[in-house]
Coordinates of C-alpha atoms in Angstrom, one line a residue:
M1449 CA -6.6 87.1 154.4
P1450 CA -6.8 86.6 150.6
P1451 CA -5.5 89.4 148.4
T1452 CA -8.0 91.9 147.0
P1453 CA -8.7 91.2 143.3
P1454 CA -7.0 93.9 141.3
R1455 CA -9.2 96.5 139.6
K1456 CA -8.7 97.6 136.0
S1457 CA -6.0 100.1 135.4
V1458 CA -7.0 103.7 134.9
P1459 CA -5.6 105.0 131.6
K1460 CA -3.5 108.1 131.4
D1461 CA -6.1 110.3 129.9
R1462 CA -8.6 109.5 132.6
F1463 CA -6.3 109.5 135.5
P1464 CA -6.2 113.2 136.4
T1465 CA -10.0 113.3 136.8
F1466 CA -10.1 110.0 138.7
F1467 CA -7.3 110.9 141.1
S1468 CA -8.8 114.3 141.9
T1469 CA -11.8 112.6 143.5
L1470 CA -9.6 110.7 146.0
K1471 CA -9.8 112.0 149.6
T1472 CA -6.9 112.1 152.0
Q1473 CA -6.9 110.5 155.5
T1474 CA -4.5 111.7 158.3
Y1475 CA -3.1 109.3 160.9
H1476 CA -2.0 111.1 164.0
D1477 CA 0.4 109.4 166.4
P1478 CA 0.2 111.0 169.9
S1479 CA 3.3 109.2 171.2
T1480 CA 5.7 111.8 170.1
R1481 CA 8.7 111.9 172.4
G1482 CA 9.6 115.6 172.4
H1483 CA 9.0 118.5 170.1
G1484 CA 9.8 117.8 166.4
S1485 CA 11.1 114.3 167.2
H1486 CA 8.3 112.3 165.5
T1487 CA 9.8 112.5 162.0
I1488 CA 8.6 109.5 160.0
R1489 CA 11.7 108.0 158.4
T1490 CA 10.2 104.9 156.7
I1491 CA 6.8 103.6 155.6
A1492 CA 5.8 100.2 154.1
W1493 CA 2.6 98.5 153.1
N1494 CA 2.2 94.8 153.9
P1495 CA 1.8 92.5 150.9
T1496 CA -2.0 92.6 150.9
G1497 CA -2.3 96.4 151.5
H1498 CA -4.5 95.9 154.6
L1499 CA -1.8 97.2 157.0
I1500 CA 0.9 99.9 156.8
A1501 CA 3.9 100.3 159.1
T1502 CA 5.6 103.6 160.0
G1503 CA 9.0 104.0 161.7
S1504 CA 10.1 107.3 163.3
A1505 CA 13.1 109.1 164.6
D1506 CA 11.7 108.9 168.1
R1507 CA 11.8 105.1 168.1
T1508 CA 8.1 104.8 167.5
L1509 CA 7.2 101.8 165.3
R1510 CA 3.5 101.6 164.6
I1511 CA 1.2 99.4 162.5
W1512 CA -1.9 101.2 161.1
N1513 CA -5.1 99.9 159.6
P1514 CA -5.6 102.4 156.8
E1515 CA -9.4 102.1 157.1
K1516 CA -9.3 102.9 160.8
P1517 CA -7.3 106.1 161.3
Q1518 CA -7.8 106.4 165.1
V1519 CA -4.7 105.6 167.0
K1520 CA -6.6 103.2 169.3
N1521 CA -7.0 100.9 166.3
S1522 CA -3.2 100.8 165.6
T1523 CA -0.5 98.8 167.2
E1524 CA 2.8 100.2 168.6
L1525 CA 5.7 97.7 168.6
R1526 CA 8.2 98.5 171.3
G1527 CA 11.7 97.3 171.7
H1528 CA 14.1 99.5 169.6
N1529 CA 16.3 102.0 171.5
G1530 CA 17.1 104.2 168.6
A1531 CA 15.6 105.7 165.5
I1532 CA 13.7 103.4 163.2
E1533 CA 15.6 103.6 159.9
R1534 CA 13.8 101.1 157.7
V1535 CA 10.8 98.7 157.9
A1536 CA 10.0 95.9 155.4
W1537 CA 7.4 93.2 155.4
N1538 CA 8.0 89.6 154.6
P1539 CA 6.8 89.2 151.0
I1540 CA 5.0 85.9 151.7
K1541 CA 3.7 86.6 155.2
E1542 CA 1.3 89.4 155.7
A1543 CA 1.8 89.7 159.4
E1544 CA 5.6 89.4 159.7
L1545 CA 7.6 92.7 159.8
A1546 CA 11.3 93.4 160.0
S1547 CA 12.8 96.7 161.2
V1548 CA 16.3 98.1 161.4
S1549 CA 17.4 100.8 163.8
S1550 CA 20.3 103.0 164.7
D1551 CA 20.4 100.9 167.9
G1552 CA 22.3 98.3 165.9
T1553 CA 19.6 95.7 165.7
C1554 CA 17.3 94.1 163.2
R1555 CA 14.1 93.0 164.9
F1556 CA 11.4 90.6 163.5
W1557 CA 7.8 91.1 164.6
D1558 CA 4.6 89.2 164.6
V1559 CA 2.1 92.0 164.3
R1560 CA -0.9 89.8 165.2
S1561 CA 0.6 89.0 168.7
K1562 CA 2.3 92.4 168.9
T1563 CA 5.6 90.7 169.9
C1564 CA 9.2 90.8 168.8
I1565 CA 9.9 87.2 167.8
A1566 CA 13.7 87.6 167.2
T1567 CA 16.5 90.2 167.5
V1568 CA 19.6 90.1 165.3
Q1569 CA 22.7 92.1 166.3
L1570 CA 24.1 93.9 163.3
G1571 CA 27.4 95.0 164.7
G1572 CA 26.7 98.7 163.9
E1573 CA 24.0 101.2 163.2
G1574 CA 21.3 99.9 160.9
L1575 CA 20.3 101.8 157.8
T1576 CA 18.8 99.7 155.0
L1577 CA 16.6 96.5 154.8
G1578 CA 15.2 94.4 152.0
W1579 CA 13.7 90.9 151.7
A1580 CA 14.3 88.2 149.1
N1581 CA 11.1 87.5 147.2
D1582 CA 10.6 84.1 148.8
G1583 CA 10.9 85.4 152.3
S1584 CA 13.9 83.2 153.1
L1585 CA 16.4 86.1 153.5
A1586 CA 16.4 89.6 154.9
L1587 CA 19.4 91.8 153.9
A1588 CA 20.2 94.5 156.4
G1589 CA 22.7 97.3 155.7
R1590 CA 24.7 99.2 158.2
K1591 CA 25.7 102.9 158.1
D1592 CA 29.3 101.9 157.5
D1593 CA 28.2 100.3 154.2
T1594 CA 28.3 96.7 155.3
L1595 CA 25.6 94.3 154.3
I1596 CA 24.3 91.6 156.8
P1597 CA 22.4 88.7 155.3
I1598 CA 19.9 87.3 157.8
Y1599 CA 18.5 83.8 157.0
V1600 CA 14.9 83.3 158.0
N1601 CA 13.8 79.7 158.6
F1602 CA 10.4 78.4 159.5
D1603 CA 11.6 76.1 162.3
S1604 CA 14.4 78.2 163.9
P1605 CA 15.2 81.8 164.8
P1606 CA 16.7 84.1 162.1
V1607 CA 20.5 83.9 162.0
A1608 CA 23.0 86.3 160.5
G1609 CA 25.5 85.3 157.9
T1610 CA 29.0 86.7 157.4
P1611 CA 29.1 90.5 156.9
L1612 CA 29.6 91.8 153.3
P1613 CA 31.6 95.1 153.4
Q1614 CA 31.1 97.4 150.4
S1615 CA 33.7 99.8 149.1
L1616 CA 31.2 102.5 148.2
Q1617 CA 28.3 104.2 150.0
T1618 CA 25.3 101.9 149.8
N1619 CA 21.9 103.5 150.5
Q1620 CA 19.5 100.8 149.4
T1621 CA 19.4 97.2 148.2
L1622 CA 16.7 95.4 146.1
F1623 CA 16.4 91.8 145.0
N1624 CA 15.3 91.5 141.4
P1625 CA 13.2 88.4 140.7
V1626 CA 13.5 88.7 136.9
G1627 CA 15.5 86.0 135.2
A1628 CA 17.8 83.5 136.7
P1629 CA 19.7 83.5 138.9
T1630 CA 18.3 86.1 141.3
T1631 CA 20.3 89.3 141.3
L1632 CA 20.9 92.0 143.9
L1633 CA 20.7 95.7 143.0
L1634 CA 22.7 98.2 145.1
T1635 CA 22.7 102.0 145.0
T1636 CA 26.2 103.5 145.3
G1637 CA 27.6 106.9 146.3
D1638 CA 29.3 107.3 142.9
G1639 CA 25.9 107.6 141.0
S1640 CA 25.7 104.0 139.8
V1641 CA 23.7 100.9 140.6
K1642 CA 25.5 97.6 140.8
I1643 CA 23.8 94.4 139.6
C1644 CA 25.3 91.5 141.4
P1645 CA 24.5 87.7 141.4
W1646 CA 22.9 86.3 144.5
P1647 CA 24.0 84.4 146.3
P1648 CA 27.6 85.4 145.6
P1649 CA 29.9 82.7 144.3
A1650 CA 32.0 81.0 146.9
P1651 CA 35.6 82.4 147.1
T1652 CA 38.4 80.4 145.5
A1653 CA 41.6 79.2 147.1
G1654 CA 43.8 82.1 148.3
T1655 CA 41.0 84.7 148.4
M1656 CA 40.1 84.3 152.1
N1657 CA 41.7 86.5 154.7
G1658 CA 45.2 85.3 155.5
G1659 CA 45.4 83.3 152.2
S1660 CA 43.6 80.3 153.5
S1661 CA 42.8 77.7 150.8
H1662 CA 39.6 76.7 152.5
S1663 CA 36.6 77.4 150.2
T1664 CA 33.3 78.5 151.6
N1665 CA 30.4 80.7 150.7
P1666 CA 30.7 84.0 152.7
T1667 CA 26.9 84.4 152.8
A1668 CA 25.9 80.9 153.9
P1669 CA 24.1 80.8 157.2
P1670 CA 26.6 80.0 159.9
S1671 CA 26.4 76.6 161.5
R1672 CA 25.3 76.6 165.1
S1673 CA 28.2 74.4 165.9
S1674 CA 31.0 76.3 164.1
T1675 CA 32.4 79.8 163.8
P1676 CA 31.1 81.8 160.7
A1677 CA 33.7 82.2 158.0
P1678 CA 35.4 85.6 157.8
P1679 CA 34.3 88.0 155.0
T1680 CA 36.3 88.0 151.8
A1681 CA 38.0 91.1 150.4
S1682 CA 35.6 91.2 147.5
S1683 CA 32.3 89.8 148.7
L1684 CA 30.1 90.6 145.8
Q1685 CA 30.8 90.3 142.0
T1686 CA 29.3 92.8 139.6
L1687 CA 27.4 91.6 136.5
H1688 CA 26.5 95.0 135.2
T1689 CA 26.7 98.6 136.3
L1690 CA 24.1 101.3 135.5
H1691 CA 25.7 104.7 135.4
A1692 CA 22.4 106.4 136.4
H1693 CA 23.2 109.7 138.0
T1694 CA 25.9 112.4 138.3
S1695 CA 25.8 112.1 142.1
A1696 CA 24.8 109.4 144.7
C1697 CA 22.0 107.0 143.9
V1698 CA 19.7 107.0 146.9
S1699 CA 16.6 104.9 146.3
L1700 CA 15.3 102.0 144.1
A1701 CA 12.0 100.5 143.1
L1702 CA 11.1 97.8 140.7
S1703 CA 7.7 98.1 139.0
P1704 CA 5.2 95.3 139.8
T1705 CA 5.3 94.2 136.2
S1706 CA 9.2 94.1 136.4
R1707 CA 9.3 96.3 133.3
Y1708 CA 11.0 99.3 134.8
L1709 CA 13.6 100.0 137.5
A1710 CA 13.2 103.5 139.1
I1711 CA 16.4 105.0 140.5
G1712 CA 16.3 108.1 142.6
G1713 CA 19.4 110.2 143.0
S1714 CA 20.7 113.0 145.2
D1715 CA 20.7 115.1 142.0
A1716 CA 16.9 115.4 142.3
L1717 CA 16.3 113.1 139.3
I1718 CA 14.5 109.8 138.8
S1719 CA 15.8 107.6 136.0
L1720 CA 13.6 104.8 134.6
Y1721 CA 15.5 101.9 133.2
D1722 CA 14.1 99.1 131.0
T1723 CA 14.9 95.9 132.7
H1724 CA 15.1 94.0 129.4
D1725 CA 18.2 95.8 128.1
W1726 CA 19.1 98.0 131.1
I1727 CA 18.8 101.2 129.0
C1728 CA 17.5 104.4 130.6
R1729 CA 14.2 105.2 128.8
R1730 CA 13.4 108.5 130.4
T1731 CA 14.3 110.8 133.3
L1732 CA 11.9 112.6 135.6
S1733 CA 13.0 116.0 136.9
S1734 CA 10.1 117.5 138.9
L1735 CA 11.6 117.1 142.3
S1736 CA 13.6 119.8 144.2
G1737 CA 16.1 117.7 146.2
S1738 CA 17.5 114.3 146.9
V1739 CA 15.1 111.5 146.0
K1740 CA 14.7 109.6 149.2
S1741 CA 12.1 107.2 148.0
V1742 CA 10.5 106.0 144.7
S1743 CA 7.4 103.9 144.2
F1744 CA 5.2 102.4 141.4
S1745 CA 1.5 102.0 141.4
W1746 CA 0.1 98.5 141.7
D1747 CA -0.1 98.1 137.9
G1748 CA 3.2 99.7 137.1
S1749 CA 1.5 102.5 135.2
Y1750 CA 2.5 105.4 137.4
V1751 CA 5.6 106.4 139.5
I1752 CA 6.2 108.9 142.3
G1753 CA 9.3 110.1 144.2
G1754 CA 9.7 111.6 147.7
S1755 CA 12.2 114.3 148.6
D1756 CA 13.2 116.1 151.8
E1757 CA 13.3 119.4 149.9
G1758 CA 10.4 121.3 148.2
T1759 CA 6.7 120.6 148.5
G1760 CA 4.2 118.5 146.5
I1761 CA 4.3 115.0 145.0
D1762 CA 4.1 114.7 141.2
I1763 CA 2.6 111.6 139.7
A1764 CA 4.2 110.6 136.4
H1765 CA 3.1 108.2 133.7
A1766 CA 5.8 105.5 133.5
E1767 CA 5.5 105.0 129.7
T1768 CA 5.7 108.6 128.7
G1769 CA 7.2 110.5 131.7
E1770 CA 4.3 113.0 131.6
T1771 CA 3.0 114.4 134.9
V1772 CA -0.6 113.4 135.2
A1773 CA -1.5 114.6 138.7
R1774 CA -0.1 116.3 141.8
I1775 CA -0.5 116.0 145.5
E1776 CA -0.1 119.4 147.2
T1777 CA 1.7 119.2 150.5
S1778 CA 2.7 121.9 153.1
A1779 CA 6.1 120.3 153.7
P1780 CA 8.6 118.0 152.0
A1781 CA 7.5 114.4 151.7
P1782 CA 10.6 112.2 151.8
C1783 CA 8.7 108.9 152.2
V1784 CA 6.1 107.9 149.6
S1785 CA 4.5 104.6 148.8
W1786 CA 1.7 103.4 146.5
H1787 CA -0.8 100.8 147.7
P1788 CA 0.4 97.4 146.5
N1789 CA -2.8 95.7 145.6
G1790 CA -5.4 97.2 143.3
K1791 CA -5.9 100.7 144.7
Y1792 CA -4.4 104.0 143.6
W1793 CA -3.8 105.1 147.2
I1794 CA -0.6 106.9 148.1
A1795 CA 0.9 107.0 151.6
Y1796 CA 3.3 109.7 152.4
S1797 CA 5.1 111.4 155.3
G1798 CA 6.1 115.0 155.9
D1799 CA 3.0 117.0 156.5
S1800 CA 2.1 118.0 160.0
G1801 CA 0.0 115.4 161.7
G1802 CA 2.1 112.4 160.6
L1803 CA 1.2 109.8 158.0
R1804 CA -1.3 110.6 155.3
I1805 CA -2.9 108.3 152.7
V1806 CA -4.6 109.7 149.6
G1807 CA -7.6 107.6 148.8
A1808 CA -8.2 106.1 152.3
A1809 CA -10.9 108.7 153.1
G1810 CA -13.0 107.8 150.1
G1811 CA -13.5 108.8 146.4
G1812 CA -12.4 107.1 143.3

């Protein structure tokens, strides 16, 4: 399905009036497995914005058509035996989804055939997930702060590379396509974001476990005929460190224009960094608790954050930091996500009833 041609951006002075006309649609999932168990932990739009995935604490993984809110028009993907911690779509395949779970697996799905096409064992409970921009790699993270690169080939099943243990709490990873080579951004528990080259350089002689002089890339896909190389003591190098927050960094989002990096912290702040010089240009302080998710509008003009404390979602203008609109909610909304392709729709979790999408019911 070809992408929808982007509409013109709505300027800051007109945005409040425009956004107030958008109507909210609720998507109720009846498959709740017990009282209070259907907490949505992750949401993600596919690259075209024609589908949206939700993953919940009760193992429910569902694909919704935002224009058809009835559950009969959705698809439930079954296979995980634990909470769905993160879902992410292949950036170059609109129907390929990956999901990580506390059951210790990363699963790959073809949503058209409603089937799991591959399962990769992570060796521990899954927590984070991100795709490289060319769709060739999915990077899963475990709750013990170990990263697992998963190589995705067109002609063979996904295969896990050597684990990359991190010395600090790692809540989210993000590949940055700006510049060369590609870099990997990692949030850390000490309030910083590490910018690392990807792929990591191969270790030199003497750096392998046991002092082996054999040189190999710790993140290269393992050969089907050989044993994967053991991880190195220092698996990722740091090009630059952003000292963004006074407590743990929790969430990351890069604007579609690649101009700004939004960093959400457990200190209830969102910092906006200019990617040209990595200087913090402004800080948003309207949230009440830890910033569990951050998201930019399709044109990069507006930014939002989701928290598991307080109510309401404030929409800020990225260039000025001004709050231009607000979504009133009856409960905290930890998961928030703008539509990726030409619409100022906002999907969020938290309110009773499940997923809600501002704009999907009309207006604008």
